[in-house]
Amino acid sequence: MSDATETHCPYCALQCGMGLRPADGPVPVTVVERPAFPVNQGALCGKGASAAAVLAPGARLTSPLVRVDGELRPASWPQALDRIAAGLAGTAERYGRDAVGVFGGGGLTNEKAYALGKFARVVLGTSAIDYNGRFCMSSAAAGGIRAFGVDRGLPFPVADIPRAGCVILVGGNPAETMPPFVRYLRELKENGGRLIVVDPRRTRTAELADLHLAPRPGTDLALALGMLHLVVADGRTDEEFIAQRTTGWPETRDAAMAHWPEHVEAVTGVPLPQLREAVRLFCGAPTGMVLTARGPEQQAKGTDTVSAWINLCLATGNAGRPYAGYGCLTGQGNGQGGREHGQKADQLPGYRKLDDPAARAHVAAVWGVAPDSLPGPGRSAYELLESLGGEVRALLLMGSNPVVSAPSSTRIAERLGSLDFLAVSDVVLSETAELADVVLPVTQWAEETGTMTNLEGRVVLRRKAVDPPEGVRSDLEVLRALAERLGRPEGFPTEPEEVFEELRRASAGGAADYAGISYPRIAAEDGVFWPCPEPDHPGTPRLFLDRFATPDGRARFTAVQHRPAAEEPDTDYPLRLTTGRVLAQYQSGAQTRRVEALNQAAPGAFVELHPVLAERLGVREGDRVAVVSRRGRTVTPARLTAAIRPDTVFMPFHWPGEANANRHTNPALDPVSRMPEFKACAVRVEAAD
């Protein structure tokens, strides 16, 4: 590795270690393995191995673009920045500060997410800021805070997973979404542990399981309640743990006992013998973990669903001790850090609450402003997007592509098109950038230094390996230039380490305390786990071993009740649609769809149907079919597989246009997390003609 720059993959939340070695040709670096990094030990998926392809000039933006006479045309940086500053300032002057919105991304480094939140609140003075991570982990975050007093995707290192006795993986398919993670599941089984996978599809991950439960989409909450009912009925609760380390058990027990297993079988479609076998495996193991992903979380009852799975852990004593507990498989590259440092509508750096006077005072002191000058909490991501063209008239968007990734995406494209002004800062000309008045070309992962926080809460350091093309600037430089034009030249450094030093001070004393973390320390230790309040603090790989992060140190049960999906099948729309990812693409596909090798592996969208359903509809393999919902229509080839429930169809969401699965997804929101219901909506399938 002596001639390679040690850094991290630009994609998922594992943040796999890799090296970048200089290369000749249009792609300036070659990706090489980095075996010493503990999370992936050199292993990379196809996305990571081909990540350098997006650095090629033909794949990415290299010049600002400004809309003239209806067309985006190349422009100078001063022209583009002046246009943005005028658009934002003019909107605020005419309609008020909250008419200017900011939308961030879960792929931004900690430094950029921090600076973006500061820019919104100090320079723009707007409450209208949120980010696309709201669409990923917000229900797990809300459930974790509700139970434990803090949200960190995994409260233990991934290396602990193979040492558990039993793992229940709910609604996740890491064999396709984060392949290097699968080694931990294989090691779990090699060590004698048991794996239960909950998914309506028999995915590559489910193929590894000792037991696969295939509930109807939208019924994970009932499944968890049914399992807890059986735990209680069979006398498998850990009464000592419940008494000593929790509160709220009587109400939670009563709620679970109202969900009879036979009723749960009818609701979920999971046979009662399988339900009993899952309880036997989980409770018969010396330790147990429950890991959730987007399946149970991306629901209009996602927070309660997460709470139900946490309740199962607490009732069996599987929390607050080694090799046990609840965790979330965070999705986006900086989905964890991105929600900790201020680009979320209700938060300040360090995972502080924006409506907490003490938090406002602390952060305002770091920023050199009066606490009462900071705006209050704003709208959640979908509500912010839905308000475009109405309450919000101008938008600055960084590192997100909601035209493809947002629920009811046709509606969101219309709202973006109704804005008085839209500016997009991105690496590529995404479908959202194509709608903008100004597009700024910015540096990407290999061209900049910055920190990310992976799904374990491990803060890692991406290192710059190559200079960006001429005409490309960093997001930090963009924010500094806009701040200067808007009358606030101080407080926006462009060097990432200088921004991180300020972030350390702003996070000090917060739930996500980075005060003891520094660039040199991250480099020396292969990452540092937060909270880490002092430079001599060892970091915290494992949370909750002594106490939970609640005022009394006890974990909190939450009594929850099952309720149907916001949109159930009916005679017009008799099928359930669920969505997800495929191995060779990532999120909205804005980057991976520009990599030839990945497009060859996954060239386009499809809809999965069970052969029984296909026969009833007269559909054959490869036929172009229309999927129709109350919100839109898509046309894609049919893919027949017995690995999906006959009452359910599946579409990946990486592609735009007539194949965009998110044309259908339901924007019904979870009342706590404000998560849209991506994972369950009603559709019908018919011939494309």
XYZ file of C-alpha atoms in Angstrom:
689
model
C 0.000 0.000 0.000
C 3.051 2.294 0.085
C 2.154 3.856 -3.269
C -1.613 3.860 -2.662
C -3.687 6.391 -0.751
C -5.678 4.734 2.036
C -9.315 5.782 1.863
C -12.871 4.432 1.834
C -15.514 3.393 -0.661
C -17.937 6.148 -1.790
C -21.046 4.000 -1.469
C -22.742 2.214 1.449
C -22.530 2.570 5.221
C -19.930 -0.158 5.693
C -17.415 2.407 4.399
C -15.109 -0.382 3.284
C -11.436 0.430 3.335
C -9.674 0.611 -0.036
C -6.542 1.999 -1.597
C -6.232 4.283 -4.608
C -3.129 3.937 -6.748
C -2.238 6.521 -9.441
C -3.026 5.414 -12.991
C -2.630 6.720 -16.519
C -5.618 7.422 -18.725
C -8.997 9.068 -18.259
C -9.557 7.284 -14.922
C -6.787 8.769 -12.759
C -6.614 6.062 -10.080
C -6.977 2.317 -9.695
C -8.829 0.782 -6.756
C -6.746 -1.729 -4.772
C -7.473 -3.775 -1.679
C -6.747 -2.502 1.823
C -6.627 -5.709 3.877
C -5.650 -4.046 7.144
C -8.925 -2.146 7.540
C -10.941 -4.282 9.989
C -14.485 -3.854 8.666
C -14.034 -5.416 5.209
C -10.454 -6.766 5.450
C -9.826 -5.957 1.797
C -13.056 -7.358 0.366
C -14.959 -5.091 -2.037
C -18.175 -5.496 -3.980
C -18.456 -4.692 -7.681
C -19.605 -1.154 -6.950
C -16.611 -0.413 -4.772
C -14.141 -2.084 -7.111
C -15.387 0.018 -10.048
C -15.904 3.254 -8.106
C -13.030 5.061 -9.806
C -14.861 4.971 -13.145
C -17.038 7.900 -12.048
C -13.884 10.027 -11.823
C -13.533 9.938 -15.618
C -14.330 13.280 -17.339
C -17.075 11.775 -19.486
C -18.959 10.465 -16.453
C -19.086 13.637 -14.369
C -19.627 17.362 -14.434
C -16.612 19.615 -15.015
C -18.194 23.034 -15.564
C -20.953 25.065 -13.900
C -24.190 25.170 -15.864
C -26.679 28.049 -15.917
C -30.112 27.942 -17.521
C -30.413 30.420 -20.386
C -33.492 30.522 -22.616
C -34.664 27.253 -21.136
C -31.388 25.358 -21.622
C -28.504 24.573 -19.281
C -25.324 26.101 -20.717
C -21.723 26.234 -19.465
C -20.889 29.283 -17.350
C -18.051 30.596 -15.216
C -17.973 30.009 -11.486
C -18.533 33.710 -10.654
C -21.559 33.781 -12.958
C -23.036 30.647 -11.416
C -22.407 31.692 -7.816
C -23.750 35.189 -8.417
C -26.881 33.694 -9.921
C -27.423 31.431 -6.910
C -26.813 34.192 -4.385
C -29.240 36.459 -6.209
C -31.867 33.702 -6.394
C -31.647 32.878 -2.692
C -31.431 36.471 -1.488
C -34.190 37.669 -3.777
C -36.530 34.929 -2.620
C -35.872 35.663 1.062
C -36.430 39.368 0.535
C -39.702 38.833 -1.301
C -41.248 35.939 0.641
C -39.286 35.645 3.909
C -36.352 33.525 5.036
C -38.323 30.292 5.333
C -39.191 30.535 1.634
C -35.595 29.458 0.968
C -35.021 25.717 1.426
C -31.950 23.514 1.715
C -31.907 19.790 0.964
C -28.834 17.711 1.839
C -27.673 14.148 1.368
C -26.577 11.114 3.339
C -23.470 10.840 1.175
C -22.015 14.175 2.291
C -19.013 14.011 4.606
C -19.474 15.044 8.233
C -17.715 18.302 7.449
C -20.036 19.137 4.556
C -23.196 18.107 6.411
C -22.113 20.268 9.358
C -21.296 23.252 7.159
C -24.555 22.904 5.223
C -26.625 22.973 8.410
C -24.687 25.960 9.671
C -25.096 27.759 6.343
C -28.862 27.216 6.384
C -29.321 28.501 9.919
C -26.675 31.238 10.145
C -26.464 32.629 6.598
C -29.928 31.928 5.248
C -31.710 31.996 8.600
C -34.141 29.349 7.379
C -35.800 26.488 9.188
C -36.484 24.769 5.852
C -33.671 22.217 5.816
C -33.697 18.428 5.768
C -31.912 15.665 3.876
C -32.512 12.422 2.033
C -31.373 10.324 4.994
C -34.878 10.926 6.337
C -35.893 8.353 3.712
C -33.457 5.750 5.051
C -32.835 5.391 8.767
C -35.184 7.844 10.481
C -37.571 5.215 11.879
C -34.707 3.195 13.347
C -33.267 6.409 14.780
C -36.593 7.344 16.381
C -37.074 3.851 17.768
C -33.553 3.765 19.161
C -33.916 7.124 20.884
C -37.304 6.093 22.250
C -35.866 2.923 23.820
C -32.226 3.674 24.573
C -31.984 7.471 24.657
C -29.550 7.617 21.742
C -29.389 6.579 18.107
C -26.377 4.798 16.714
C -26.985 2.319 13.893
C -25.126 -0.530 15.571
C -24.341 -0.173 19.285
C -21.577 -2.733 18.776
C -18.888 -3.404 16.130
C -19.832 -5.598 13.174
C -17.190 -8.041 14.417
C -19.509 -8.882 17.340
C -22.215 -10.271 15.043
C -20.560 -13.667 14.393
C -20.269 -14.163 18.156
C -24.015 -13.921 18.783
C -26.028 -17.076 19.333
C -28.877 -16.076 17.025
C -29.420 -13.128 14.689
C -32.787 -12.049 13.297
C -32.304 -9.912 10.180
C -35.521 -8.064 9.358
C -36.089 -6.592 5.904
C -32.480 -6.434 4.786
C -30.600 -8.013 1.891
C -26.918 -7.263 2.519
C -25.861 -9.946 0.042
C -26.836 -7.383 -2.609
C -26.746 -4.049 -0.768
C -23.447 -4.466 1.152
C -21.849 -7.761 0.092
C -18.706 -7.571 2.274
C -21.023 -7.644 5.309
C -22.124 -11.176 4.427
C -18.872 -12.633 5.722
C -20.127 -11.838 9.240
C -23.296 -13.850 8.633
C -21.283 -16.755 7.262
C -18.955 -16.605 10.265
C -22.001 -16.560 12.554
C -23.122 -19.883 11.103
C -19.602 -21.336 11.126
C -19.488 -20.530 14.848
C -22.712 -22.446 15.434
C -25.006 -19.433 15.565
C -28.416 -19.372 13.902
C -29.672 -16.888 11.321
C -33.330 -15.954 10.807
C -34.159 -13.717 7.835
C -37.486 -11.874 7.580
C -38.258 -10.789 4.017
C -41.196 -11.210 1.620
C -38.658 -12.396 -0.965
C -36.281 -15.324 -0.753
C -33.250 -13.147 -1.442
C -29.608 -14.119 -1.671
C -29.392 -13.269 2.011
C -32.433 -15.383 2.870
C -30.737 -18.309 1.132
C -28.154 -18.247 3.928
C -30.741 -18.454 6.691
C -31.591 -21.348 8.979
C -35.153 -20.026 8.880
C -36.750 -17.669 6.361
C -39.996 -15.911 7.314
C -41.818 -14.295 4.379
C -44.475 -11.907 5.718
C -46.695 -9.752 3.554
C -45.135 -6.289 3.069
C -46.277 -3.941 5.800
C -46.882 -6.617 8.471
C -43.498 -6.764 10.235
C -45.023 -5.086 13.286
C -47.593 -7.854 13.688
C -44.853 -10.451 13.269
C -42.759 -8.969 16.079
C -45.799 -8.718 18.351
C -46.705 -12.330 17.632
C -43.201 -13.458 18.530
C -43.274 -11.480 21.788
C -46.665 -13.022 22.601
C -45.142 -16.481 22.282
C -42.095 -15.473 24.343
C -44.403 -14.454 27.188
C -46.772 -17.393 26.810
C -43.885 -19.873 26.817
C -42.255 -18.310 29.888
C -39.124 -17.241 28.022
C -38.821 -13.670 29.333
C -35.754 -12.555 31.314
C -37.506 -11.250 34.411
C -34.291 -10.253 36.198
C -33.124 -8.098 33.275
C -36.587 -6.579 32.876
C -36.728 -5.654 36.565
C -33.213 -4.281 36.834
C -32.639 -2.519 33.519
C -35.971 -1.540 31.918
C -39.214 0.361 32.420
C -42.652 0.034 30.807
C -42.894 -3.746 30.665
C -46.453 -4.323 31.986
C -48.074 -2.191 29.286
C -45.867 -3.714 26.574
C -46.617 -7.249 27.753
C -50.361 -6.560 27.701
C -50.159 -5.116 24.171
C -48.271 -8.165 22.914
C -50.690 -10.600 24.547
C -53.524 -8.989 22.566
C -51.878 -10.248 19.363
C -52.766 -13.929 19.272
C -50.411 -16.039 17.149
C -53.286 -17.344 15.023
C -54.293 -13.773 14.223
C -50.671 -12.892 13.453
C -50.510 -15.837 11.061
C -53.598 -14.539 9.256
C -52.224 -10.989 9.045
C -48.656 -11.799 8.022
C -49.082 -15.001 6.048
C -46.282 -16.578 8.115
C -47.332 -20.072 9.229
C -47.654 -20.502 12.980
C -45.114 -23.372 13.134
C -42.507 -21.057 11.590
C -43.372 -18.368 14.115
C -42.868 -20.827 16.957
C -39.600 -22.058 15.446
C -38.292 -18.492 15.255
C -39.020 -17.981 18.957
C -37.383 -21.296 19.808
C -34.209 -20.443 17.914
C -33.961 -16.910 19.294
C -34.716 -17.756 22.918
C -32.718 -20.974 22.869
C -29.489 -19.174 21.984
C -27.147 -17.822 24.676
C -27.346 -14.341 23.115
C -29.474 -12.797 20.403
C -29.429 -9.812 18.072
C -32.146 -8.213 15.966
C -30.920 -6.199 12.973
C -33.433 -4.167 10.985
C -33.049 -2.524 7.599
C -35.321 -0.608 5.272
C -38.024 -3.292 5.077
C -39.607 -2.665 8.494
C -38.396 0.926 8.754
C -39.740 2.434 5.522
C -43.335 2.196 6.639
C -45.887 4.667 7.937
C -45.604 2.741 11.215
C -41.848 2.220 10.962
C -40.999 3.646 14.376
C -43.514 1.403 16.136
C -42.249 -1.563 14.116
C -38.690 -0.899 15.247
C -39.961 -0.517 18.818
C -41.654 -3.905 18.599
C -38.395 -5.600 17.605
C -36.539 -3.729 20.344
C -39.188 -4.922 22.807
C -38.391 -8.504 21.790
C -34.719 -7.907 22.593
C -35.460 -6.285 25.936
C -37.968 -8.922 27.029
C -35.412 -11.675 26.447
C -32.507 -9.816 28.062
C -30.771 -9.348 24.738
C -29.544 -5.788 25.209
C -26.853 -4.045 27.212
C -24.512 -7.038 27.233
C -21.880 -8.408 24.872
C -22.925 -10.059 21.607
C -26.570 -9.108 22.039
C -28.879 -6.227 21.217
C -30.795 -4.325 18.593
C -29.092 -2.648 15.641
C -29.924 -0.978 12.352
C -28.065 -1.680 9.111
C -27.656 1.936 8.041
C -27.806 2.330 4.264
C -26.172 5.462 2.868
C -22.442 6.081 3.069
C -22.764 8.708 5.790
C -26.317 7.952 6.810
C -25.122 7.865 10.432
C -22.925 10.969 10.527
C -25.269 12.799 8.177
C -28.016 12.743 10.792
C -25.782 13.775 13.684
C -24.422 17.181 12.788
C -27.141 19.534 11.680
C -28.607 18.935 8.223
C -31.706 17.286 9.716
C -34.728 19.547 10.240
C -34.816 19.264 14.035
C -31.162 18.861 14.968
C -27.997 20.718 15.787
C -24.461 19.231 15.774
C -23.723 16.425 18.221
C -27.246 15.063 17.818
C -28.590 17.962 19.827
C -32.238 18.926 19.597
C -32.942 22.249 17.936
C -35.718 23.082 20.412
C -33.474 22.547 23.467
C -32.415 25.954 24.885
C -29.150 24.560 26.264
C -28.284 22.987 22.923
C -29.031 26.220 21.086
C -26.858 28.174 23.495
C -23.915 25.787 23.156
C -23.922 25.673 19.363
C -24.645 29.394 19.009
C -21.565 30.113 21.133
C -19.400 27.987 18.828
C -20.876 29.771 15.806
C -20.569 33.245 17.311
C -24.274 34.084 17.024
C -27.106 34.746 19.441
C -29.125 31.648 20.388
C -32.411 33.345 19.548
C -31.148 34.058 16.021
C -31.251 30.351 15.176
C -34.500 29.298 13.477
C -36.607 26.554 14.995
C -37.305 23.047 13.684
C -38.478 22.772 10.107
C -40.323 20.338 7.865
C -39.261 16.757 7.296
C -37.816 15.762 3.924
C -41.014 14.800 2.123
C -42.959 17.673 3.643
C -40.224 20.053 2.538
C -40.325 18.670 -1.008
C -44.116 18.807 -1.039
C -43.986 22.496 -0.032
C -41.843 23.482 -3.037
C -43.440 26.123 -5.207
C -45.702 27.094 -2.297
C -44.211 28.010 1.066
C -40.699 27.249 -0.223
C -39.893 29.107 -3.449
C -36.133 28.576 -3.829
C -34.047 25.501 -3.048
C -30.334 24.751 -2.681
C -29.833 21.001 -3.075
C -26.587 19.119 -2.400
C -25.856 15.492 -3.181
C -29.378 14.150 -3.625
C -31.594 13.045 -6.499
C -35.228 13.151 -5.273
C -36.642 12.999 -8.814
C -35.741 9.299 -8.657
C -35.483 8.584 -4.924
C -38.469 10.366 -3.372
C -41.854 8.692 -2.894
C -44.577 9.660 -5.366
C -41.667 10.840 -7.509
C -43.774 12.242 -10.348
C -45.372 14.602 -7.866
C -41.965 15.630 -6.501
C -40.624 16.333 -10.001
C -43.623 18.604 -10.530
C -42.944 20.415 -7.239
C -39.281 20.931 -8.174
C -40.388 22.273 -11.534
C -42.688 24.780 -9.835
C -39.875 26.484 -7.910
C -38.909 30.054 -8.690
C -35.274 28.992 -8.351
C -33.384 25.694 -8.010
C -29.632 25.257 -7.554
C -28.019 21.819 -7.454
C -24.497 20.959 -6.331
C -23.506 17.475 -7.474
C -20.866 15.279 -9.055
C -23.006 14.268 -12.038
C -25.898 15.717 -13.999
C -28.605 13.796 -12.184
C -32.265 13.803 -13.140
C -32.823 16.432 -10.443
C -29.920 18.566 -11.682
C -31.480 18.540 -15.148
C -34.347 20.623 -13.704
C -32.098 23.216 -12.061
C -31.490 26.852 -12.887
C -27.856 26.478 -11.834
C -25.765 23.303 -11.508
C -22.404 23.323 -9.739
C -19.791 20.593 -10.427
C -18.201 19.505 -7.158
C -15.447 17.209 -5.983
C -16.121 13.595 -5.150
C -14.719 11.098 -2.693
C -11.242 10.552 -4.222
C -10.710 14.280 -4.792
C -11.299 15.501 -1.244
C -10.535 14.713 2.374
C -13.223 14.343 4.995
C -14.715 12.083 7.631
C -17.596 9.634 7.414
C -19.314 7.713 10.201
C -20.113 4.142 9.298
C -22.972 1.945 10.493
C -21.037 0.991 13.658
C -20.542 4.609 14.753
C -16.890 4.370 13.676
C -15.625 7.736 12.393
C -13.306 7.096 9.438
C -11.149 9.320 7.253
C -11.449 9.597 3.500
C -8.224 10.939 2.034
C -7.709 12.935 -1.118
C -5.898 10.825 -3.708
C -6.103 12.944 -6.865
C -6.718 16.549 -7.851
C -10.142 17.293 -9.333
C -10.465 18.404 -12.953
C -10.115 22.080 -13.686
C -13.462 23.748 -13.185
C -14.510 21.584 -10.225
C -14.697 22.911 -6.652
C -15.598 21.390 -3.285
C -18.935 21.846 -1.523
C -17.067 23.628 1.275
C -15.749 26.139 -1.281
C -19.277 26.563 -2.634
C -20.699 27.326 0.807
C -17.868 29.746 1.575
C -18.381 31.610 -1.724
C -22.140 31.832 -1.226
C -21.747 32.960 2.373
C -19.444 35.757 1.219
C -21.933 36.871 -1.430
C -24.740 36.816 1.120
C -22.878 39.020 3.574
C -21.434 36.438 5.937
C -17.783 35.940 4.920
C -16.554 34.600 8.265
C -17.124 31.154 9.744
C -16.969 28.978 6.628
C -13.477 27.542 6.184
C -12.725 25.480 3.102
C -10.161 23.115 4.633
C -11.951 19.973 5.860
C -9.783 19.476 8.930
C -10.483 23.040 10.063
C -14.212 22.378 9.700
C -13.854 19.135 11.657
C -12.074 20.946 14.489
C -15.087 23.252 14.776
C -17.445 20.275 14.565
C -15.595 18.722 17.518
C -16.316 21.805 19.609
C -19.928 21.995 18.485
C -20.563 18.314 19.248
C -18.836 18.381 22.667
C -21.229 17.239 25.372
C -23.846 16.060 22.894
C -25.088 12.512 22.407
C -22.804 12.115 19.383
C -19.724 13.611 21.033
C -16.721 13.836 18.690
C -14.653 16.145 20.922
C -11.913 13.575 21.458
C -11.633 12.570 17.805
C -9.031 14.073 15.468
C -7.730 13.363 11.974
C -4.395 11.972 13.245
C -6.163 9.737 15.716
C -8.585 8.362 13.127
C -5.645 7.543 10.863
C -3.701 5.864 13.652
C -6.611 3.753 14.948
C -8.491 2.836 11.735
C -11.385 4.924 12.983
C -12.731 5.998 16.362
C -16.136 5.097 17.794
C -18.290 7.867 19.224
C -19.013 9.018 21.842
C -15.449 10.068 22.472
C -15.491 13.152 24.713
C -11.757 13.566 25.374
C -8.539 13.010 23.400
C -7.480 10.313 25.885
C -10.880 8.594 25.845
C -10.720 5.176 24.127
C -13.921 5.695 22.158
C -17.021 3.567 22.654
C -17.259 0.494 20.412
C -20.018 -0.975 22.601
C -22.817 1.111 24.037
C -25.090 0.347 27.003
C -22.937 -2.228 28.822
C -23.326 -0.349 32.121
C -26.388 1.800 31.522
C -28.629 3.033 28.724
C -28.497 6.666 27.629
C -31.757 7.577 29.337
C -32.107 9.819 32.390
C -32.510 6.834 34.737
C -30.142 4.554 32.828
C -32.913 2.068 32.007
C -34.117 1.014 28.581
C -37.721 1.875 27.832
C -40.270 -0.578 26.529
C -42.916 0.992 24.277
C -46.351 -0.584 24.020
C -47.370 -0.719 20.347
C -50.287 -2.130 18.366
C -50.298 -3.459 14.824
C -52.161 -1.462 12.209
C -52.532 -2.048 8.478
C -50.437 -0.400 5.809
C -51.631 3.061 4.842
C -52.796 1.593 1.528
C -54.085 -1.972 1.465
C -54.866 -3.963 -1.712
C -58.426 -3.785 -3.090
C -60.273 -4.883 -6.213
C -58.697 -2.173 -8.379
C -55.189 -2.599 -7.001
C -55.053 -6.184 -5.697
C -51.297 -6.622 -5.249
C -48.689 -5.330 -2.841
C -45.619 -3.622 -4.299
C -42.389 -3.548 -2.366
C -39.149 -1.959 -3.548
C -35.436 -2.373 -3.006
C -31.979 -2.513 -4.509
C -29.961 -4.822 -6.736
C -26.333 -5.842 -6.439
C -24.846 -3.733 -9.250
C -26.640 -0.410 -8.648
C -26.787 2.035 -5.750
C -29.601 4.283 -4.527
C -30.956 6.515 -7.342
C -28.247 5.199 -9.684
C -26.956 8.693 -10.439
C -23.366 7.438 -10.165
C -23.557 3.688 -10.756
C -25.615 4.048 -13.954
C -22.553 5.809 -15.399
C -20.299 2.750 -14.918
C -20.300 0.405 -17.897
C -19.453 -2.735 -15.937
C -22.323 -2.138 -13.530
C -24.782 -1.411 -16.316
C -23.832 -4.653 -18.018
C -24.611 -6.506 -14.797
C -27.865 -4.597 -14.139
C -28.919 -2.846 -17.346
C -32.411 -1.784 -16.377
C -35.473 -2.059 -14.230
C -37.795 -5.050 -13.948
C -40.736 -6.242 -11.912
C -40.606 -9.570 -10.092
C -43.739 -11.719 -10.159
C -44.434 -15.176 -8.793
C -45.116 -17.717 -11.584
C -48.602 -18.381 -10.188
C -49.455 -14.688 -10.472
C -47.839 -14.484 -13.913
C -49.905 -17.419 -15.184
C -53.085 -15.812 -13.909
C -52.173 -12.574 -15.715
C -50.968 -14.294 -18.885
C -47.457 -12.891 -18.443
C -44.293 -14.649 -19.590
C -40.647 -14.065 -18.701
C -39.412 -10.845 -20.315
C -42.849 -9.528 -21.301
C -43.202 -5.778 -20.921
C -45.864 -5.152 -18.313
C -47.380 -2.067 -16.751
C -47.441 -1.629 -12.994
C -50.235 0.775 -12.089
C -50.951 2.485 -8.767
C -53.027 5.436 -7.627
C -49.976 7.635 -8.184
C -48.562 6.501 -11.486
C -47.744 3.925 -14.115
C -44.449 2.257 -14.980
C -43.514 -0.125 -17.780
C -40.780 -2.723 -17.308
C -39.950 -6.307 -18.291
C -41.389 -9.059 -16.126
C -39.046 -11.337 -14.226
C -40.661 -14.549 -12.988
C -39.414 -16.103 -9.753
C -40.780 -18.408 -7.087
C -38.690 -16.464 -4.560
C -41.447 -13.871 -4.024
C -44.892 -14.177 -2.488
C -47.711 -14.659 -5.040
C -49.571 -11.640 -3.617
C -46.549 -9.344 -3.891
C -44.468 -7.797 -6.678
C -41.024 -6.240 -6.369
C -39.299 -3.425 -8.277
C -35.792 -1.973 -7.805
C -35.783 1.817 -7.586
C -32.505 2.798 -9.301
C -33.903 3.911 -12.661
C -35.705 7.083 -13.792
C -38.505 7.710 -16.251
C -41.157 5.163 -17.081
C -39.290 2.515 -15.056
C -39.107 4.566 -11.841
C -40.524 2.430 -9.023
C -40.963 5.480 -6.810
C -43.717 6.738 -9.059
C -45.816 4.310 -7.035
C -44.487 4.536 -3.496
C -46.820 6.042 -0.944
C -45.884 9.327 0.760
C -47.949 8.434 3.847
C -45.699 9.449 6.760
C -44.803 7.822 10.055
C -46.149 10.161 12.772
C -42.872 10.086 14.718
C -40.025 9.738 12.214
C -41.852 11.272 9.213
C -40.631 8.322 7.148
C -42.647 7.732 3.963
C -44.121 4.297 3.313
C -41.778 3.092 0.578
C -42.161 -0.601 1.328
C -45.878 -1.248 0.887
C -48.432 0.113 -1.563
C -51.272 -1.266 -3.651
C -50.817 -1.859 -7.395
C -52.087 -3.915 -10.288
C -50.084 -5.469 -13.112
C -51.374 -5.531 -16.677
C -50.149 -5.817 -20.233
C -48.069 -2.799 -21.250
C -50.181 -2.307 -24.380
